[in-house]
Amino acid sequence: MNPLDDLDRLSQDRRRTALWRCWITGGLTVVALTVTSLGPLHSGRLARSTRYSPTEAIERLSAHAQSHGLSVFARIPLHDREGRGEWLVLGLAEDETAIVQSDDPEQVVSLPLTMRITAEAGGGSRIQFHALNELPRLADGTLPAQLIEGLEALPALLDDALG
């Protein structure tokens, strides 16, 4: 794992600025462990419902990802109290995805380019994903440009794939 654009920064005054790191990783084990340790609260605050089953939704999202500058890094089965489905981990390159780390106790680790897709009771599925404004910022208020582009692509990807 290596820091994205050398963005491993620590403010001189830790009381006012959170420790923040963003890695690009090709390590599937790291991503799988992170995803399975996260619950629905870490799935992103944005959500969309679709008439497609989780399997169909993931297939459609996977098929459209590349046209939005994203790759499919991993598909990880999801079985928790909230439902069954899959995590769809998207990447900034074919074999890389982003992991954001903060010392905020509410959001220690985040996989910002990950979608949580679960079945809805009446049929179809619910897709949760991260909004750009959910992620902790660096001390200068910025995020890496690659990550911003990836997050901004998610709503259009959903529109195209799920119509």
GROMACS .gro file of N, CA, C and O in nm, residues 28-143:
model
  464
   28LEU      N    1  -0.647  -0.721  -0.211
   28LEU     CA    2  -0.784  -0.767  -0.195
   28LEU      C    3  -0.813  -0.807  -0.051
   28LEU      O    4  -0.922  -0.783   0.001
   29THR      N    5  -0.715  -0.864   0.018
   29THR     CA    6  -0.736  -0.905   0.157
   29THR      C    7  -0.767  -0.785   0.245
   29THR      O    8  -0.857  -0.789   0.328
   30VAL      N    9  -0.695  -0.676   0.226
   30VAL     CA   10  -0.719  -0.553   0.304
   30VAL      C   11  -0.861  -0.504   0.279
   30VAL      O   12  -0.934  -0.468   0.372
   31VAL      N   13  -0.901  -0.501   0.155
   31VAL     CA   14  -1.034  -0.452   0.119
   31VAL      C   15  -1.142  -0.545   0.175
   31VAL      O   16  -1.240  -0.499   0.233
   32ALA      N   17  -1.125  -0.675   0.159
   32ALA     CA   18  -1.224  -0.771   0.209
   32ALA      C   19  -1.239  -0.761   0.360
   32ALA      O   20  -1.351  -0.761   0.412
   33LEU      N   21  -1.129  -0.750   0.432
   33LEU     CA   22  -1.137  -0.736   0.578
   33LEU      C   23  -1.204  -0.604   0.617
   33LEU      O   24  -1.283  -0.599   0.711
   34THR      N   25  -1.173  -0.499   0.544
   34THR     CA   26  -1.234  -0.369   0.573
   34THR      C   27  -1.384  -0.374   0.548
   34THR      O   28  -1.464  -0.332   0.632
   35VAL      N   29  -1.425  -0.426   0.435
   35VAL     CA   30  -1.567  -0.432   0.400
   35VAL      C   31  -1.644  -0.517   0.501
   35VAL      O   32  -1.751  -0.478   0.548
   36THR      N   33  -1.590  -0.633   0.536
   36THR     CA   34  -1.664  -0.721   0.627
   36THR      C   35  -1.669  -0.666   0.769
   36THR      O   36  -1.756  -0.704   0.846
   37SER      N   37  -1.579  -0.573   0.804
   37SER     CA   38  -1.584  -0.514   0.937
   37SER      C   39  -1.678  -0.394   0.943
   37SER      O   40  -1.715  -0.348   1.050
   38LEU      N   41  -1.717  -0.343   0.828
   38LEU     CA   42  -1.806  -0.226   0.824
   38LEU      C   43  -1.951  -0.272   0.823
   38LEU      O   44  -1.984  -0.375   0.769
   39GLY      N   45  -2.034  -0.194   0.881
   39GLY     CA   46  -2.177  -0.223   0.879
   39GLY      C   47  -2.249  -0.127   0.787
   39GLY      O   48  -2.186  -0.049   0.715
   40PRO      N   49  -2.381  -0.130   0.789
   40PRO     CA   50  -2.458  -0.044   0.700
   40PRO      C   51  -2.435   0.105   0.725
   40PRO      O   52  -2.455   0.186   0.635
   41LEU      N   53  -2.392   0.143   0.844
   41LEU     CA   54  -2.367   0.284   0.872
   41LEU      C   55  -2.250   0.338   0.793
   41LEU      O   56  -2.238   0.457   0.772
   42HIS      N   57  -2.161   0.250   0.747
   42HIS     CA   58  -2.044   0.292   0.672
   42HIS      C   59  -2.061   0.267   0.523
   42HIS      O   60  -1.964   0.259   0.450
   43SER      N   61  -2.184   0.252   0.478
   43SER     CA   62  -2.210   0.220   0.338
   43SER      C   63  -2.233   0.344   0.253
   43SER      O   64  -2.254   0.333   0.134
   44GLY      N   65  -2.233   0.456   0.314
   44GLY     CA   66  -2.262   0.579   0.241
   44GLY      C   67  -2.403   0.626   0.273
   44GLY      O   68  -2.493   0.548   0.297
   45ARG      N   69  -2.421   0.755   0.273
   45ARG     CA   70  -2.550   0.813   0.310
   45ARG      C   71  -2.646   0.826   0.192
   45ARG      O   72  -2.764   0.847   0.211
   46LEU      N   73  -2.593   0.817   0.072
   46LEU     CA   74  -2.680   0.825  -0.044
   46LEU      C   75  -2.734   0.686  -0.076
   46LEU      O   76  -2.665   0.586  -0.057
   47ALA      N   77  -2.857   0.680  -0.122
   47ALA     CA   78  -2.916   0.550  -0.156
   47ALA      C   79  -3.011   0.566  -0.274
   47ALA      O   80  -3.073   0.671  -0.291
   48ARG      N   81  -3.016   0.461  -0.353
   48ARG     CA   82  -3.111   0.453  -0.464
   48ARG      C   83  -3.175   0.316  -0.460
   48ARG      O   84  -3.113   0.218  -0.424
   49SER      N   85  -3.299   0.312  -0.501
   49SER     CA   86  -3.368   0.185  -0.515
   49SER      C   87  -3.384   0.156  -0.663
   49SER      O   88  -3.394   0.248  -0.745
   50THR      N   89  -3.385   0.028  -0.695
   50THR     CA   90  -3.402  -0.013  -0.834
   50THR      C   91  -3.490  -0.137  -0.840
   50THR      O   92  -3.498  -0.211  -0.742
   51ARG      N   93  -3.551  -0.158  -0.951
   51ARG     CA   94  -3.637  -0.275  -0.970
   51ARG      C   95  -3.554  -0.402  -0.990
   51ARG      O   96  -3.604  -0.512  -0.981
   52TYR      N   97  -3.425  -0.387  -1.018
   52TYR     CA   98  -3.338  -0.501  -1.043
   52TYR      C   99  -3.298  -0.570  -0.912
   52TYR      O  100  -3.278  -0.504  -0.810
   53SER      N  101  -3.285  -0.701  -0.918
   53SER     CA  102  -3.236  -0.777  -0.802
   53SER      C  103  -3.092  -0.734  -0.775
   53SER      O  104  -3.026  -0.676  -0.863
   54PRO      N  105  -3.038  -0.764  -0.655
   54PRO     CA  106  -2.898  -0.730  -0.629
   54PRO      C  107  -2.803  -0.787  -0.734
   54PRO      O  108  -2.712  -0.717  -0.781
   55THR      N  109  -2.823  -0.912  -0.774
   55THR     CA  110  -2.735  -0.974  -0.873
   55THR      C  111  -2.743  -0.901  -1.006
   55THR      O  112  -2.642  -0.870  -1.069
   56GLU      N  113  -2.866  -0.870  -1.051
   56GLU     CA  114  -2.883  -0.798  -1.177
   56GLU      C  115  -2.825  -0.657  -1.169
   56GLU      O  116  -2.762  -0.610  -1.264
   57ALA      N  117  -2.848  -0.590  -1.057
   57ALA     CA  118  -2.796  -0.453  -1.040
   57ALA      C  119  -2.644  -0.452  -1.046
   57ALA      O  120  -2.584  -0.367  -1.114
   58ILE      N  121  -2.581  -0.548  -0.980
   58ILE     CA  122  -2.435  -0.555  -0.981
   58ILE      C  123  -2.383  -0.585  -1.121
   58ILE      O  124  -2.285  -0.525  -1.166
   59GLU      N  125  -2.449  -0.674  -1.191
   59GLU     CA  126  -2.407  -0.706  -1.328
   59GLU      C  127  -2.416  -0.581  -1.416
   59GLU      O  128  -2.326  -0.553  -1.496
   60ARG      N  129  -2.523  -0.506  -1.402
   60ARG     CA  130  -2.542  -0.386  -1.484
   60ARG      C  131  -2.440  -0.278  -1.446
   60ARG      O  132  -2.382  -0.213  -1.533
   61LEU      N  133  -2.417  -0.259  -1.316
   61LEU     CA  134  -2.318  -0.160  -1.271
   61LEU      C  135  -2.178  -0.198  -1.319
   61LEU      O  136  -2.102  -0.113  -1.366
   62SER      N  137  -2.145  -0.325  -1.309
   62SER     CA  138  -2.014  -0.374  -1.352
   62SER      C  139  -1.994  -0.350  -1.502
   62SER      O  140  -1.885  -0.312  -1.546
   63ALA      N  141  -2.098  -0.374  -1.579
   63ALA     CA  142  -2.089  -0.358  -1.724
   63ALA      C  143  -2.070  -0.211  -1.765
   63ALA      O  144  -2.010  -0.184  -1.870
   64HIS      N  145  -2.119  -0.117  -1.684
   64HIS     CA  146  -2.110   0.025  -1.718
   64HIS      C  147  -1.994   0.098  -1.649
   64HIS      O  148  -1.967   0.214  -1.680
   65ALA      N  149  -1.926   0.035  -1.555
   65ALA     CA  150  -1.824   0.103  -1.475
   65ALA      C  151  -1.713   0.164  -1.560
   65ALA      O  152  -1.676   0.280  -1.540
   66GLN      N  153  -1.660   0.089  -1.653
   66GLN     CA  154  -1.546   0.136  -1.732
   66GLN      C  155  -1.578   0.262  -1.810
   66GLN      O  156  -1.495   0.351  -1.823
   67SER      N  157  -1.700   0.273  -1.859
   67SER     CA  158  -1.736   0.394  -1.935
   67SER      C  159  -1.743   0.518  -1.847
   67SER      O  160  -1.752   0.629  -1.897
   68HIS      N  161  -1.735   0.499  -1.716
   68HIS     CA  162  -1.735   0.611  -1.622
   68HIS      C  163  -1.600   0.626  -1.553
   68HIS      O  164  -1.588   0.691  -1.449
   69GLY      N  165  -1.498   0.563  -1.610
   69GLY     CA  166  -1.363   0.577  -1.557
   69GLY      C  167  -1.333   0.493  -1.435
   69GLY      O  168  -1.237   0.520  -1.363
   70LEU      N  169  -1.416   0.392  -1.410
   70LEU     CA  170  -1.397   0.307  -1.292
   70LEU      C  171  -1.381   0.162  -1.333
   70LEU      O  172  -1.424   0.122  -1.440
   71SER      N  173  -1.320   0.085  -1.246
   71SER     CA  174  -1.307  -0.058  -1.269
   71SER      C  175  -1.378  -0.131  -1.156
   71SER      O  176  -1.409  -0.072  -1.053
   72VAL      N  177  -1.404  -0.258  -1.176
   72VAL     CA  178  -1.459  -0.341  -1.068
   72VAL      C  179  -1.341  -0.408  -0.999
   72VAL      O  180  -1.273  -0.491  -1.058
   73PHE      N  181  -1.314  -0.366  -0.879
   73PHE     CA  182  -1.202  -0.420  -0.802
   73PHE      C  183  -1.241  -0.553  -0.737
   73PHE      O  184  -1.163  -0.647  -0.738
   74ALA      N  185  -1.363  -0.559  -0.679
   74ALA     CA  186  -1.406  -0.682  -0.612
   74ALA      C  187  -1.557  -0.682  -0.594
   74ALA      O  188  -1.621  -0.578  -0.589
   75ARG      N  189  -1.609  -0.803  -0.583
   75ARG     CA  190  -1.748  -0.827  -0.543
   75ARG      C  191  -1.740  -0.916  -0.420
   75ARG      O  192  -1.682  -1.024  -0.426
   76ILE      N  193  -1.795  -0.868  -0.309
   76ILE     CA  194  -1.782  -0.941  -0.183
   76ILE      C  195  -1.922  -0.968  -0.128
   76ILE      O  196  -2.001  -0.875  -0.110
   77PRO      N  197  -1.954  -1.095  -0.102
   77PRO     CA  198  -2.087  -1.129  -0.049
   77PRO      C  199  -2.115  -1.057   0.083
   77PRO      O  200  -2.024  -1.035   0.163
   78LEU      N  201  -2.239  -1.022   0.103
   78LEU     CA  202  -2.283  -0.950   0.221
   78LEU      C  203  -2.392  -1.030   0.290
   78LEU      O  204  -2.493  -1.062   0.228
   79HIS      N  205  -2.372  -1.061   0.414
   79HIS     CA  206  -2.473  -1.129   0.496
   79HIS      C  207  -2.468  -1.064   0.633
   79HIS      O  208  -2.375  -1.087   0.709
   80ASP      N  209  -2.565  -0.979   0.664
   80ASP     CA  210  -2.570  -0.918   0.796
   80ASP      C  211  -2.714  -0.902   0.840
   80ASP      O  212  -2.806  -0.943   0.770
   81ARG      N  213  -2.735  -0.838   0.954
   81ARG     CA  214  -2.870  -0.820   1.007
   81ARG      C  215  -2.958  -0.739   0.914
   81ARG      O  216  -3.079  -0.751   0.914
   82GLU      N  217  -2.896  -0.655   0.834
   82GLU     CA  218  -2.971  -0.567   0.746
   82GLU      C  219  -3.013  -0.634   0.615
   82GLU      O  220  -3.095  -0.581   0.543
   83GLY      N  221  -2.955  -0.747   0.584
   83GLY     CA  222  -2.995  -0.814   0.462
   83GLY      C  223  -2.882  -0.890   0.396
   83GLY      O  224  -2.771  -0.899   0.447
   84ARG      N  225  -2.917  -0.945   0.280
   84ARG     CA  226  -2.820  -1.017   0.198
   84ARG      C  227  -2.800  -0.941   0.070
   84ARG      O  228  -2.890  -0.874   0.021
   85GLY      N  229  -2.684  -0.954   0.015
   85GLY     CA  230  -2.652  -0.887  -0.110
   85GLY      C  231  -2.504  -0.894  -0.135
   85GLY      O  232  -2.441  -0.995  -0.106
   86GLU      N  233  -2.450  -0.786  -0.186
   86GLU     CA  234  -2.307  -0.782  -0.215
   86GLU      C  235  -2.254  -0.641  -0.197
   86GLU      O  236  -2.327  -0.544  -0.208
   87TRP      N  237  -2.124  -0.636  -0.170
   87TRP     CA  238  -2.049  -0.512  -0.177
   87TRP      C  239  -1.986  -0.509  -0.315
   87TRP      O  240  -1.925  -0.607  -0.358
   88LEU      N  241  -2.001  -0.401  -0.386
   88LEU     CA  242  -1.935  -0.383  -0.514
   88LEU      C  243  -1.826  -0.278  -0.492
   88LEU      O  244  -1.855  -0.161  -0.466
   89VAL      N  245  -1.701  -0.323  -0.495
   89VAL     CA  246  -1.588  -0.235  -0.472
   89VAL      C  247  -1.534  -0.190  -0.607
   89VAL      O  248  -1.487  -0.272  -0.685
   90LEU      N  249  -1.545  -0.061  -0.633
   90LEU     CA  250  -1.497  -0.004  -0.759
   90LEU      C  251  -1.357   0.051  -0.740
   90LEU      O  252  -1.315   0.078  -0.627
   91GLY      N  253  -1.286   0.066  -0.849
   91GLY     CA  254  -1.149   0.114  -0.840
   91GLY      C  255  -1.120   0.229  -0.933
   91GLY      O  256  -1.196   0.257  -1.025
   92LEU      N  257  -1.008   0.293  -0.906
   92LEU     CA  258  -0.962   0.403  -0.989
   92LEU      C  259  -0.878   0.353  -1.106
   92LEU      O  260  -0.852   0.426  -1.200
   93ALA      N  261  -0.836   0.229  -1.096
   93ALA     CA  262  -0.762   0.159  -1.202
   93ALA      C  263  -0.803   0.013  -1.193
   93ALA      O  264  -0.872  -0.027  -1.098
   94GLU      N  265  -0.759  -0.067  -1.288
   94GLU     CA  266  -0.804  -0.206  -1.295
   94GLU      C  267  -0.780  -0.286  -1.167
   94GLU      O  268  -0.862  -0.365  -1.127
   95ASP      N  269  -0.668  -0.261  -1.102
   95ASP     CA  270  -0.636  -0.341  -0.984
   95ASP      C  271  -0.608  -0.257  -0.860
   95ASP      O  272  -0.530  -0.295  -0.773
   96GLU      N  273  -0.675  -0.141  -0.849
   96GLU     CA  274  -0.655  -0.054  -0.734
   96GLU      C  275  -0.787   0.007  -0.689
   96GLU      O  276  -0.874   0.037  -0.771
   97THR      N  277  -0.800   0.028  -0.559
   97THR     CA  278  -0.914   0.102  -0.504
   97THR      C  279  -0.862   0.191  -0.393
   97THR      O  280  -0.749   0.177  -0.347
   98ALA      N  281  -0.944   0.285  -0.349
   98ALA     CA  282  -0.904   0.380  -0.246
   98ALA      C  283  -0.957   0.337  -0.109
   98ALA      O  284  -1.068   0.288  -0.098
   99ILE      N  285  -0.875   0.359  -0.007
   99ILE     CA  286  -0.914   0.341   0.132
   99ILE      C  287  -0.882   0.471   0.204
   99ILE      O  288  -0.771   0.521   0.194
  100VAL      N  289  -0.979   0.526   0.275
  100VAL     CA  290  -0.959   0.650   0.349
  100VAL      C  291  -0.960   0.617   0.497
  100VAL      O  292  -1.049   0.548   0.545
  101GLN      N  293  -0.862   0.668   0.568
  101GLN     CA  294  -0.850   0.645   0.711
  101GLN      C  295  -0.852   0.778   0.784
  101GLN      O  296  -0.789   0.874   0.742
  102SER      N  297  -0.925   0.782   0.894
  102SER     CA  298  -0.935   0.902   0.975
  102SER      C  299  -0.930   0.862   1.121
  102SER      O  300  -0.960   0.747   1.155
  103ASP      N  301  -0.896   0.953   1.209
  103ASP     CA  302  -0.900   0.918   1.351
  103ASP      C  303  -1.036   0.952   1.413
  103ASP      O  304  -1.056   0.940   1.531
  104ASP      N  305  -1.132   0.992   1.330
  104ASP     CA  306  -1.268   1.016   1.374
  104ASP      C  307  -1.328   0.883   1.417
  104ASP      O  308  -1.334   0.789   1.337
  105PRO      N  309  -1.374   0.868   1.543
  105PRO     CA  310  -1.426   0.739   1.589
  105PRO      C  311  -1.550   0.692   1.514
  105PRO      O  312  -1.581   0.574   1.513
  106GLU      N  313  -1.620   0.781   1.448
  106GLU     CA  314  -1.738   0.743   1.372
  106GLU      C  315  -1.703   0.690   1.234
  106GLU      O  316  -1.782   0.625   1.169
  107GLN      N  317  -1.586   0.722   1.185
  107GLN     CA  318  -1.548   0.682   1.050
  107GLN      C  319  -1.398   0.655   1.048
  107GLN      O  320  -1.321   0.729   0.991
  108VAL      N  321  -1.357   0.546   1.109
  108VAL     CA  322  -1.216   0.514   1.117
  108VAL      C  323  -1.160   0.478   0.980
  108VAL      O  324  -1.058   0.527   0.938
  109VAL      N  325  -1.229   0.391   0.907
  109VAL     CA  326  -1.186   0.351   0.774
  109VAL      C  327  -1.307   0.355   0.681
  109VAL      O  328  -1.417   0.319   0.719
  110SER      N  329  -1.285   0.401   0.562
  110SER     CA  330  -1.392   0.408   0.464
  110SER      C  331  -1.341   0.361   0.329
  110SER      O  332  -1.225   0.383   0.294
  111LEU      N  333  -1.426   0.296   0.256
  111LEU     CA  334  -1.398   0.258   0.117
  111LEU      C  335  -1.493   0.342   0.031
  111LEU      O  336  -1.604   0.302   0.001
  112PRO      N  337  -1.450   0.461  -0.006
  112PRO     CA  338  -1.542   0.555  -0.070
  112PRO      C  339  -1.597   0.512  -0.205
  112PRO      O  340  -1.702   0.559  -0.245
  113LEU      N  341  -1.531   0.423  -0.274
  113LEU     CA  342  -1.578   0.380  -0.406
  113LEU      C  343  -1.648   0.245  -0.398
  113LEU      O  344  -1.647   0.167  -0.493
  114THR      N  345  -1.712   0.220  -0.284
  114THR     CA  346  -1.781   0.094  -0.262
  114THR      C  347  -1.931   0.117  -0.255
  114THR      O  348  -1.976   0.213  -0.194
  115MET      N  349  -2.007   0.029  -0.317
  115MET     CA  350  -2.152   0.032  -0.311
  115MET      C  351  -2.201  -0.090  -0.235
  115MET      O  352  -2.150  -0.200  -0.256
  116ARG      N  353  -2.299  -0.070  -0.150
  116ARG     CA  354  -2.361  -0.179  -0.075
  116ARG      C  355  -2.497  -0.206  -0.139
  116ARG      O  356  -2.584  -0.119  -0.138
  117ILE      N  357  -2.514  -0.323  -0.195
  117ILE     CA  358  -2.636  -0.356  -0.269
  117ILE      C  359  -2.708  -0.467  -0.195
  117ILE      O  360  -2.654  -0.576  -0.177
  118THR      N  361  -2.831  -0.439  -0.150
  118THR     CA  362  -2.910  -0.537  -0.076
  118THR      C  363  -3.049  -0.549  -0.136
  118THR      O  364  -3.100  -0.456  -0.199
  119ALA      N  365  -3.111  -0.665  -0.114
  119ALA     CA  366  -3.247  -0.690  -0.163
  119ALA      C  367  -3.346  -0.610  -0.079
  119ALA      O  368  -3.330  -0.596   0.042
  120GLU      N  369  -3.448  -0.557  -0.144
  120GLU     CA  370  -3.557  -0.489  -0.073
  120GLU      C  371  -3.672  -0.587  -0.056
  120GLU      O  372  -3.691  -0.679  -0.138
  121ALA      N  373  -3.748  -0.568   0.049
  121ALA     CA  374  -3.855  -0.660   0.084
  121ALA      C  375  -3.957  -0.679  -0.029
  121ALA      O  376  -4.001  -0.789  -0.056
  122GLY      N  377  -3.992  -0.575  -0.098
  122GLY     CA  378  -4.093  -0.583  -0.203
  122GLY      C  379  -4.037  -0.619  -0.339
  122GLY      O  380  -4.108  -0.611  -0.439
  123GLY      N  381  -3.912  -0.656  -0.346
  123GLY     CA  382  -3.846  -0.685  -0.473
  123GLY      C  383  -3.752  -0.573  -0.509
  123GLY      O  384  -3.757  -0.464  -0.454
  124GLY      N  385  -3.665  -0.599  -0.600
  124GLY     CA  386  -3.566  -0.500  -0.639
  124GLY      C  387  -3.453  -0.493  -0.536
  124GLY      O  388  -3.434  -0.584  -0.456
  125SER      N  389  -3.379  -0.385  -0.541
  125SER     CA  390  -3.268  -0.371  -0.448
  125SER      C  391  -3.244  -0.226  -0.411
  125SER      O  392  -3.294  -0.134  -0.475
  126ARG      N  393  -3.168  -0.211  -0.305
  126ARG     CA  394  -3.129  -0.079  -0.255
  126ARG      C  395  -2.977  -0.069  -0.267
  126ARG      O  396  -2.905  -0.161  -0.230
  127ILE      N  397  -2.931   0.044  -0.319
  127ILE     CA  398  -2.788   0.066  -0.339
  127ILE      C  399  -2.746   0.186  -0.257
  127ILE      O  400  -2.797   0.296  -0.275
  128GLN      N  401  -2.654   0.163  -0.165
  128GLN     CA  402  -2.599   0.271  -0.083
  128GLN      C  403  -2.459   0.303  -0.133
  128GLN      O  404  -2.382   0.213  -0.167
  129PHE      N  405  -2.427   0.433  -0.135
  129PHE     CA  406  -2.296   0.475  -0.181
  129PHE      C  407  -2.260   0.608  -0.115
  129PHE      O  408  -2.344   0.674  -0.056
  130HIS      N  409  -2.133   0.642  -0.126
  130HIS     CA  410  -2.081   0.762  -0.059
  130HIS      C  411  -2.098   0.888  -0.143
  130HIS      O  412  -2.079   0.885  -0.265
  131ALA      N  413  -2.128   0.995  -0.073
  131ALA     CA  414  -2.130   1.128  -0.134
  131ALA      C  415  -1.994   1.192  -0.114
  131ALA      O  416  -1.923   1.161  -0.018
  132LEU      N  417  -1.959   1.280  -0.202
  132LEU     CA  418  -1.831   1.348  -0.195
  132LEU      C  419  -1.813   1.421  -0.062
  132LEU      O  420  -1.705   1.421  -0.004
  133ASN      N  421  -1.920   1.479  -0.009
  133ASN     CA  422  -1.909   1.557   0.114
  133ASN      C  423  -1.903   1.472   0.241
  133ASN      O  424  -1.890   1.526   0.350
  134GLU      N  425  -1.910   1.341   0.231
  134GLU     CA  426  -1.904   1.254   0.348
  134GLU      C  427  -1.763   1.227   0.396
  134GLU      O  428  -1.742   1.185   0.508
  135LEU      N  429  -1.665   1.243   0.308
  135LEU     CA  430  -1.529   1.204   0.343
  135LEU      C  431  -1.457   1.311   0.420
  135LEU      O  432  -1.476   1.430   0.395
  136PRO      N  433  -1.371   1.270   0.513
  136PRO     CA  434  -1.289   1.369   0.584
  136PRO      C  435  -1.194   1.435   0.486
  136PRO      O  436  -1.151   1.375   0.389
  137ARG      N  437  -1.165   1.559   0.510
  137ARG     CA  438  -1.077   1.636   0.423
  137ARG      C  439  -0.937   1.644   0.484
  137ARG      O  440  -0.918   1.628   0.602
  138LEU      N  441  -0.843   1.674   0.397
  138LEU     CA  442  -0.708   1.702   0.444
  138LEU      C  443  -0.710   1.836   0.518
  138LEU      O  444  -0.808   1.911   0.511
  139ALA      N  445  -0.601   1.868   0.582
  139ALA     CA  446  -0.593   1.994   0.657
  139ALA      C  447  -0.621   2.115   0.569
  139ALA      O  448  -0.678   2.214   0.615
  140ASP      N  449  -0.586   2.107   0.441
  140ASP     CA  450  -0.611   2.220   0.351
  140ASP      C  451  -0.751   2.217   0.288
  140ASP      O  452  -0.783   2.296   0.201
  141GLY      N  453  -0.837   2.121   0.332
  141GLY     CA  454  -0.974   2.115   0.285
  141GLY      C  455  -0.994   2.041   0.154
  141GLY      O  456  -1.102   2.047   0.097
  142THR      N  457  -0.894   1.973   0.105
  142THR     CA  458  -0.903   1.909  -0.025
  142THR      C  459  -0.911   1.757  -0.014
  142THR      O  460  -0.893   1.700   0.092
  143LEU      N  461  -0.939   1.697  -0.126
  143LEU     CA  462  -0.932   1.552  -0.146
  143LEU      C  463  -0.848   1.528  -0.271
  143LEU      O  464  -0.841   1.616  -0.358
   0.00000   0.00000   0.00000
